[in-house]
């Protein structure tokens, strides 16, 4: 192209497993198509919890396509096509928090269905235990703080913007 700028490079297509109401794989779909058509796919979320009962709650960068500048789970992401929930949890924790889950105590604490809850997708929720804040990926998060579940829910109730499922996940996983 003479004297002009070329088109921005396209983002790679992210393929997800399309699942039925029993969380069984029925096909593949792009992330964009899944969200545009509200199709059932899989995600993982995790909370980093300390010995004082606080959760490490990051704030998404303003550059994020969805929920820019919002409070978020400590870790979150889609389960890619062909990947297990645990593989996605390990990958996302490494990408977002620069942590190897084998170096910390962790456990799966919940599994949810969008057909049985108001949550957006099939979801497995994990908890990692650590008392120090991670060296998070600055492309994902602009900052973070340790909050008790009640403090977090109070902030969201007062209008601090938060990712869609955050408050419900905290209520379901830590206040029931």
Coordinates of C-alpha atoms in Angstrom, one line a residue:
X1 CA 0.0 0.0 0.0
X2 CA 1.6 3.3 -1.1
X3 CA 1.5 6.2 1.4
X4 CA -1.0 4.7 3.7
X5 CA -1.3 2.4 6.6
X6 CA -2.3 -1.3 6.1
X7 CA -5.1 -2.8 8.0
X8 CA -4.6 -3.8 11.6
X9 CA -3.6 -7.5 11.9
X10 CA -6.6 -9.6 12.6
X11 CA -6.9 -11.3 16.0
X12 CA -6.5 -15.1 15.8
X13 CA -9.8 -16.9 15.8
X14 CA -10.5 -18.5 19.2
X15 CA -12.3 -21.8 18.9
X16 CA -14.5 -23.1 21.7
X17 CA -16.4 -26.3 22.3
X18 CA -20.1 -25.9 21.8
X19 CA -21.9 -27.9 24.5
X20 CA -25.5 -29.1 25.2
X21 CA -27.5 -28.7 28.4
X22 CA -25.5 -31.6 30.0
X23 CA -22.1 -29.9 29.2
X24 CA -21.4 -32.5 26.5
X25 CA -19.4 -31.3 23.4
X26 CA -21.6 -31.1 20.3
X27 CA -19.4 -29.1 18.0
X28 CA -17.1 -26.1 17.7
X29 CA -17.9 -22.4 17.5
X30 CA -15.8 -19.2 17.5
X31 CA -15.8 -17.1 20.6
X32 CA -17.3 -14.2 18.8
X33 CA -20.2 -16.3 17.4
X34 CA -20.8 -18.0 20.8
X35 CA -21.2 -14.6 22.5
X36 CA -23.2 -13.0 19.7
X37 CA -25.7 -15.9 19.6
X38 CA -25.5 -16.6 23.4
X39 CA -24.5 -20.3 22.8
X40 CA -23.5 -22.5 25.7
X41 CA -19.7 -22.8 26.0
X42 CA -17.3 -23.4 28.9
X43 CA -15.3 -21.0 31.1
X44 CA -13.1 -21.2 34.1
X45 CA -12.8 -18.7 37.0
X46 CA -10.6 -18.8 40.0
X47 CA -10.2 -16.8 43.2
X48 CA -6.8 -16.2 44.9
X49 CA -7.6 -16.3 48.6
X50 CA -5.4 -15.5 51.6
X51 CA -5.3 -16.7 55.2
X52 CA -7.3 -13.6 56.3
X53 CA -10.3 -14.7 54.2
X54 CA -9.7 -12.0 51.6
X55 CA -9.9 -12.5 47.8
X56 CA -7.4 -10.9 45.4
X57 CA -9.7 -8.9 43.2
X58 CA -8.1 -7.3 40.1
X59 CA -9.4 -4.5 37.9
X60 CA -9.4 -5.2 34.1
X61 CA -7.5 -2.8 31.9
X62 CA -9.4 -0.2 29.9
X63 CA -8.1 -1.9 26.7
X64 CA -10.2 -5.0 27.3
X65 CA -12.9 -5.7 24.7
X66 CA -15.5 -6.7 27.3
X67 CA -16.0 -5.2 30.8
X68 CA -13.1 -2.6 30.5
X69 CA -12.1 -1.1 33.8
X70 CA -14.3 -3.6 35.8
X71 CA -13.5 -5.6 38.9
X72 CA -12.9 -9.2 38.0
X73 CA -12.2 -12.7 39.3
X74 CA -8.6 -13.4 40.1
X75 CA -8.4 -15.6 37.0
X76 CA -10.9 -16.2 34.2
X77 CA -11.1 -17.4 30.7
X78 CA -12.7 -19.6 28.1
X79 CA -12.0 -23.3 27.8
X80 CA -10.6 -23.7 24.3
X81 CA -11.8 -26.4 22.0
X82 CA -10.4 -29.8 23.0
X83 CA -9.2 -28.5 26.3
X84 CA -10.4 -29.7 29.8
X85 CA -11.5 -27.3 32.5
X86 CA -8.4 -28.0 34.5
X87 CA -6.1 -27.4 31.5
X88 CA -7.8 -24.1 30.9
X89 CA -7.5 -23.2 34.6
X90 CA -3.7 -24.0 34.5
X91 CA -3.2 -22.0 31.3
X92 CA -5.2 -19.0 32.4
X93 CA -3.5 -18.8 35.8
X94 CA -0.1 -18.9 34.1
X95 CA -1.1 -16.2 31.5
X96 CA -2.9 -13.8 33.8
X97 CA -1.1 -14.2 37.2
X98 CA 2.3 -15.6 36.1
X99 CA 1.7 -18.5 38.6
X100 CA 2.1 -22.2 38.2
X101 CA -0.8 -23.9 40.0
X102 CA 1.5 -26.8 41.0
X103 CA 3.3 -24.3 43.3
X104 CA 0.2 -23.4 45.3
X105 CA -2.6 -25.2 47.1
X106 CA -5.7 -25.2 45.0
X107 CA -9.0 -26.9 44.6
X108 CA -12.1 -26.9 42.4
X109 CA -14.8 -25.2 44.6
X110 CA -17.9 -25.2 42.3
X111 CA -19.4 -26.1 39.0
X112 CA -22.3 -24.2 37.5
X113 CA -24.6 -24.6 34.5
X114 CA -26.3 -21.6 32.7
X115 CA -29.4 -23.8 32.5
X116 CA -29.7 -24.1 36.3
X117 CA -28.4 -20.6 37.3
X118 CA -28.4 -17.1 36.0
X119 CA -24.6 -17.4 35.3
X120 CA -23.6 -16.8 31.6
X121 CA -21.9 -20.1 30.8
X122 CA -20.9 -23.5 32.0
X123 CA -18.3 -22.8 34.6
X124 CA -15.9 -24.4 36.9
X125 CA -14.6 -22.3 39.8
X126 CA -11.3 -22.9 41.5
X127 CA -9.6 -21.4 44.6
X128 CA -5.9 -20.8 44.9
X129 CA -4.4 -20.2 48.3
X130 CA -1.6 -17.6 48.8
X131 CA -0.9 -14.7 51.0
X132 CA 1.1 -12.6 48.6
X133 CA -0.2 -10.8 45.5
X134 CA 0.9 -12.2 42.2
X135 CA 3.0 -10.5 39.6
X136 CA 0.0 -10.2 37.3
X137 CA 0.0 -9.6 33.6
X138 CA -0.4 -5.8 33.0
X139 CA -2.1 -6.5 29.7
X140 CA -5.0 -8.1 31.6
X141 CA -5.2 -6.1 34.8
X142 CA -4.4 -2.5 35.8
X143 CA -4.3 -3.2 39.6
X144 CA -5.8 -5.3 42.3
X145 CA -6.6 -5.3 46.0
X146 CA -7.4 -7.8 48.7
X147 CA -11.1 -7.7 49.7
X148 CA -13.3 -9.9 51.9
X149 CA -16.3 -11.3 50.0
X150 CA -18.6 -8.9 51.9
X151 CA -16.4 -5.9 51.1
X152 CA -16.4 -6.8 47.4
X153 CA -20.2 -7.2 47.3
X154 CA -20.6 -3.8 49.1
X155 CA -18.4 -2.1 46.5
X156 CA -20.4 -3.7 43.6
X157 CA -23.7 -2.7 45.3
X158 CA -22.3 0.9 45.6
X159 CA -21.8 1.0 41.8
X160 CA -18.1 0.0 41.4
X161 CA -18.3 -1.6 37.9
X162 CA -17.7 -5.4 37.9
X163 CA -17.6 -8.2 35.4
X164 CA -21.0 -9.7 34.9
X165 CA -20.8 -12.9 36.9
X166 CA -18.5 -11.7 39.7
X167 CA -21.0 -10.8 42.4
X168 CA -23.1 -13.9 41.9
X169 CA -20.0 -16.1 41.9
X170 CA -18.8 -14.6 45.2
X171 CA -22.3 -15.0 46.8
X172 CA -22.5 -18.6 45.6
X173 CA -19.0 -19.7 46.5
X174 CA -18.3 -17.7 49.7
X175 CA -21.6 -16.7 51.3
X176 CA -23.7 -19.8 51.2

